[in-house]
């Protein structure tokens, strides 16, 4: 086991010295401190960096698919343009009411999906007033 200094590690891995120093100070790269100097085992550093890369590549569920959809996503799902979408929203042809987050309109994905499926079964979009009645009767 041959220990290397920080300059050798930076050259060996072809990484900026400043980045290596930041990672050492954050405790993300294993090292041995001797006085004011750091010593590294090359294989341990490579293994640590490989583990970090593997963690970043893990698949995470998309936030938009889980709970809320933006107006753009709803327009794409309904396959309508922006103008028609906002007309439908204002005159109640879209049964799901959006929530406001600043200037954004967010639609509950689960309710929107139920409304969309019920509209397909009904042969056309269920307006907001009929959708509220439909939901209150338990979807019957």
PDB file of C-alpha atoms in Angstrom:
ATOM      1  CA  UNK A   1       0.000   0.000   0.000  1.00  0.00           C
ATOM      2  CA  UNK A   2       1.613   3.181  -1.236  1.00  0.00           C
ATOM      3  CA  UNK A   3       0.140   6.445  -0.008  1.00  0.00           C
ATOM      4  CA  UNK A   4      -0.055   9.409  -2.351  1.00  0.00           C
ATOM      5  CA  UNK A   5      -0.291  13.118  -1.668  1.00  0.00           C
ATOM      6  CA  UNK A   6      -3.145  15.342  -2.832  1.00  0.00           C
ATOM      7  CA  UNK A   7      -1.307  16.537  -5.971  1.00  0.00           C
ATOM      8  CA  UNK A   8      -0.589  12.975  -7.058  1.00  0.00           C
ATOM      9  CA  UNK A   9      -4.240  11.987  -6.528  1.00  0.00           C
ATOM     10  CA  UNK A  10      -5.457  14.990  -8.544  1.00  0.00           C
ATOM     11  CA  UNK A  11      -3.063  14.106 -11.401  1.00  0.00           C
ATOM     12  CA  UNK A  12      -3.797  10.383 -11.222  1.00  0.00           C
ATOM     13  CA  UNK A  13      -7.585  10.915 -11.382  1.00  0.00           C
ATOM     14  CA  UNK A  14      -7.376  13.920 -13.704  1.00  0.00           C
ATOM     15  CA  UNK A  15      -9.506  16.010 -11.355  1.00  0.00           C
ATOM     16  CA  UNK A  16      -9.015  19.623 -10.226  1.00  0.00           C
ATOM     17  CA  UNK A  17      -6.971  19.998  -7.051  1.00  0.00           C
ATOM     18  CA  UNK A  18      -9.516  22.466  -5.643  1.00  0.00           C
ATOM     19  CA  UNK A  19     -12.326  19.918  -6.081  1.00  0.00           C
ATOM     20  CA  UNK A  20     -10.283  17.212  -4.328  1.00  0.00           C
ATOM     21  CA  UNK A  21      -9.658  19.609  -1.412  1.00  0.00           C
ATOM     22  CA  UNK A  22     -13.389  20.410  -1.135  1.00  0.00           C
ATOM     23  CA  UNK A  23     -14.291  16.728  -1.082  1.00  0.00           C
ATOM     24  CA  UNK A  24     -11.649  15.983   1.569  1.00  0.00           C
ATOM     25  CA  UNK A  25     -12.901  18.809   3.786  1.00  0.00           C
ATOM     26  CA  UNK A  26     -16.486  17.577   3.338  1.00  0.00           C
ATOM     27  CA  UNK A  27     -15.376  14.070   4.341  1.00  0.00           C
ATOM     28  CA  UNK A  28     -16.421  12.521   1.037  1.00  0.00           C
ATOM     29  CA  UNK A  29     -12.989  11.180   0.081  1.00  0.00           C
ATOM     30  CA  UNK A  30     -11.146   8.830   2.469  1.00  0.00           C
ATOM     31  CA  UNK A  31      -7.749  10.085   3.541  1.00  0.00           C
ATOM     32  CA  UNK A  32      -5.185   9.950   6.295  1.00  0.00           C
ATOM     33  CA  UNK A  33      -4.139  13.217   7.857  1.00  0.00           C
ATOM     34  CA  UNK A  34      -0.530  13.466   8.964  1.00  0.00           C
ATOM     35  CA  UNK A  35       0.118  16.842  10.517  1.00  0.00           C
ATOM     36  CA  UNK A  36      -1.091  19.383   7.979  1.00  0.00           C
ATOM     37  CA  UNK A  37      -0.802  17.024   5.029  1.00  0.00           C
ATOM     38  CA  UNK A  38      -3.238  14.524   3.608  1.00  0.00           C
ATOM     39  CA  UNK A  39      -2.252  11.073   2.344  1.00  0.00           C
ATOM     40  CA  UNK A  40      -4.459   8.927   0.141  1.00  0.00           C
ATOM     41  CA  UNK A  41      -4.694   5.330  -0.969  1.00  0.00           C
ATOM     42  CA  UNK A  42      -5.553   5.482  -4.656  1.00  0.00           C
ATOM     43  CA  UNK A  43      -7.807   2.414  -4.703  1.00  0.00           C
ATOM     44  CA  UNK A  44      -9.831   3.645  -1.704  1.00  0.00           C
ATOM     45  CA  UNK A  45     -10.373   7.020  -3.383  1.00  0.00           C
ATOM     46  CA  UNK A  46     -11.446   5.353  -6.653  1.00  0.00           C
ATOM     47  CA  UNK A  47     -13.881   3.092  -4.774  1.00  0.00           C
ATOM     48  CA  UNK A  48     -15.351   6.070  -2.914  1.00  0.00           C
ATOM     49  CA  UNK A  49     -15.844   8.040  -6.129  1.00  0.00           C
ATOM     50  CA  UNK A  50     -17.394   5.022  -7.865  1.00  0.00           C
ATOM     51  CA  UNK A  51     -19.863   4.642  -4.990  1.00  0.00           C
ATOM     52  CA  UNK A  52     -20.786   8.331  -5.212  1.00  0.00           C
ATOM     53  CA  UNK A  53     -21.401   8.026  -8.965  1.00  0.00           C
ATOM     54  CA  UNK A  54     -23.537   4.906  -8.436  1.00  0.00           C
ATOM     55  CA  UNK A  55     -25.702   6.708  -5.857  1.00  0.00           C
ATOM     56  CA  UNK A  56     -26.308   9.603  -8.250  1.00  0.00           C
ATOM     57  CA  UNK A  57     -27.390   7.240 -11.015  1.00  0.00           C
ATOM     58  CA  UNK A  58     -30.059   5.544  -8.900  1.00  0.00           C
ATOM     59  CA  UNK A  59     -33.496   5.960 -10.441  1.00  0.00           C
ATOM     60  CA  UNK A  60     -35.741   8.278  -8.463  1.00  0.00           C
ATOM     61  CA  UNK A  61     -39.489   8.634  -9.036  1.00  0.00           C
ATOM     62  CA  UNK A  62     -40.430  11.753 -10.908  1.00  0.00           C
ATOM     63  CA  UNK A  63     -42.158  14.276  -8.693  1.00  0.00           C
ATOM     64  CA  UNK A  64     -44.574  15.370 -11.410  1.00  0.00           C
ATOM     65  CA  UNK A  65     -45.840  11.835 -11.922  1.00  0.00           C
ATOM     66  CA  UNK A  66     -46.495  11.279  -8.242  1.00  0.00           C
ATOM     67  CA  UNK A  67     -48.893  13.975  -7.093  1.00  0.00           C
ATOM     68  CA  UNK A  68     -49.427  17.096  -9.199  1.00  0.00           C
ATOM     69  CA  UNK A  69     -49.440  17.972 -12.896  1.00  0.00           C
ATOM     70  CA  UNK A  70     -48.759  21.380 -14.395  1.00  0.00           C
ATOM     71  CA  UNK A  71     -51.130  22.990 -16.882  1.00  0.00           C
ATOM     72  CA  UNK A  72     -48.712  22.111 -19.697  1.00  0.00           C
ATOM     73  CA  UNK A  73     -48.795  18.445 -18.748  1.00  0.00           C
ATOM     74  CA  UNK A  74     -52.597  18.503 -18.582  1.00  0.00           C
ATOM     75  CA  UNK A  75     -52.799  20.210 -22.002  1.00  0.00           C
ATOM     76  CA  UNK A  76     -50.551  17.502 -23.444  1.00  0.00           C
ATOM     77  CA  UNK A  77     -52.691  14.774 -21.860  1.00  0.00           C
ATOM     78  CA  UNK A  78     -55.877  16.319 -23.282  1.00  0.00           C
ATOM     79  CA  UNK A  79     -54.148  17.089 -26.586  1.00  0.00           C
ATOM     80  CA  UNK A  80     -55.450  20.664 -26.731  1.00  0.00           C
ATOM     81  CA  UNK A  81     -53.735  23.980 -27.343  1.00  0.00           C
ATOM     82  CA  UNK A  82     -53.126  26.678 -24.767  1.00  0.00           C
ATOM     83  CA  UNK A  83     -56.028  28.916 -25.782  1.00  0.00           C
ATOM     84  CA  UNK A  84     -58.571  26.115 -25.885  1.00  0.00           C
ATOM     85  CA  UNK A  85     -57.290  24.732 -22.589  1.00  0.00           C
ATOM     86  CA  UNK A  86     -57.814  28.031 -20.759  1.00  0.00           C
ATOM     87  CA  UNK A  87     -61.236  28.478 -22.382  1.00  0.00           C
ATOM     88  CA  UNK A  88     -62.214  25.006 -21.182  1.00  0.00           C
ATOM     89  CA  UNK A  89     -60.894  25.774 -17.712  1.00  0.00           C
ATOM     90  CA  UNK A  90     -62.722  29.101 -17.445  1.00  0.00           C
ATOM     91  CA  UNK A  91     -66.098  27.844 -18.675  1.00  0.00           C
ATOM     92  CA  UNK A  92     -65.977  24.686 -16.532  1.00  0.00           C
ATOM     93  CA  UNK A  93     -65.458  22.046 -19.226  1.00  0.00           C
ATOM     94  CA  UNK A  94     -62.507  20.691 -17.248  1.00  0.00           C
ATOM     95  CA  UNK A  95     -63.971  19.100 -14.159  1.00  0.00           C
ATOM     96  CA  UNK A  96     -60.865  19.142 -11.959  1.00  0.00           C
ATOM     97  CA  UNK A  97     -60.124  22.379 -10.160  1.00  0.00           C
ATOM     98  CA  UNK A  98     -56.472  23.413 -10.145  1.00  0.00           C
ATOM     99  CA  UNK A  99     -54.549  24.591  -7.117  1.00  0.00           C
ATOM    100  CA  UNK A 100     -52.522  27.785  -7.319  1.00  0.00           C
ATOM    101  CA  UNK A 101     -48.837  27.816  -6.448  1.00  0.00           C
ATOM    102  CA  UNK A 102     -47.810  31.386  -7.121  1.00  0.00           C
ATOM    103  CA  UNK A 103     -48.526  31.862 -10.824  1.00  0.00           C
ATOM    104  CA  UNK A 104     -48.615  28.141 -11.551  1.00  0.00           C
ATOM    105  CA  UNK A 105     -51.717  26.010 -11.800  1.00  0.00           C
ATOM    106  CA  UNK A 106     -51.266  22.503 -10.398  1.00  0.00           C
ATOM    107  CA  UNK A 107     -53.758  19.696 -10.906  1.00  0.00           C
ATOM    108  CA  UNK A 108     -54.060  16.681  -8.573  1.00  0.00           C
ATOM    109  CA  UNK A 109     -52.906  13.827 -10.827  1.00  0.00           C
ATOM    110  CA  UNK A 110     -55.090  11.109  -9.287  1.00  0.00           C
ATOM    111  CA  UNK A 111     -58.305  13.145  -9.511  1.00  0.00           C
ATOM    112  CA  UNK A 112     -57.468  14.283 -13.027  1.00  0.00           C
ATOM    113  CA  UNK A 113     -56.964  10.661 -14.085  1.00  0.00           C
ATOM    114  CA  UNK A 114     -60.339   9.651 -12.586  1.00  0.00           C
ATOM    115  CA  UNK A 115     -62.050  12.575 -14.348  1.00  0.00           C
ATOM    116  CA  UNK A 116     -60.376  11.745 -17.638  1.00  0.00           C
ATOM    117  CA  UNK A 117     -61.399   8.049 -17.481  1.00  0.00           C
ATOM    118  CA  UNK A 118     -64.983   8.953 -16.502  1.00  0.00           C
ATOM    119  CA  UNK A 119     -65.116  11.455 -19.378  1.00  0.00           C
ATOM    120  CA  UNK A 120     -64.010   8.784 -21.831  1.00  0.00           C
ATOM    121  CA  UNK A 121     -66.748   6.444 -20.565  1.00  0.00           C
ATOM    122  CA  UNK A 122     -69.314   9.251 -20.816  1.00  0.00           C
ATOM    123  CA  UNK A 123     -68.296  10.027 -24.389  1.00  0.00           C
ATOM    124  CA  UNK A 124     -67.140  13.594 -23.687  1.00  0.00           C
ATOM    125  CA  UNK A 125     -65.613  15.817 -21.064  1.00  0.00           C
ATOM    126  CA  UNK A 126     -67.629  15.929 -17.864  1.00  0.00           C
ATOM    127  CA  UNK A 127     -68.086  19.594 -16.857  1.00  0.00           C
ATOM    128  CA  UNK A 128     -67.036  20.783 -13.418  1.00  0.00           C
ATOM    129  CA  UNK A 129     -70.571  20.968 -11.957  1.00  0.00           C
ATOM    130  CA  UNK A 130     -71.471  17.442 -13.126  1.00  0.00           C
ATOM    131  CA  UNK A 131     -68.057  16.135 -12.011  1.00  0.00           C
ATOM    132  CA  UNK A 132     -68.672  17.354  -8.425  1.00  0.00           C
ATOM    133  CA  UNK A 133     -72.041  15.545  -8.401  1.00  0.00           C
ATOM    134  CA  UNK A 134     -70.454  12.467  -9.934  1.00  0.00           C
ATOM    135  CA  UNK A 135     -67.754  12.401  -7.221  1.00  0.00           C
ATOM    136  CA  UNK A 136     -70.248  13.009  -4.394  1.00  0.00           C
ATOM    137  CA  UNK A 137     -72.294   9.983  -5.550  1.00  0.00           C
ATOM    138  CA  UNK A 138     -69.183   7.830  -5.415  1.00  0.00           C
ATOM    139  CA  UNK A 139     -68.515   7.839  -9.142  1.00  0.00           C
ATOM    140  CA  UNK A 140     -71.859   6.312 -10.186  1.00  0.00           C
TER     141      UNK A 140
END
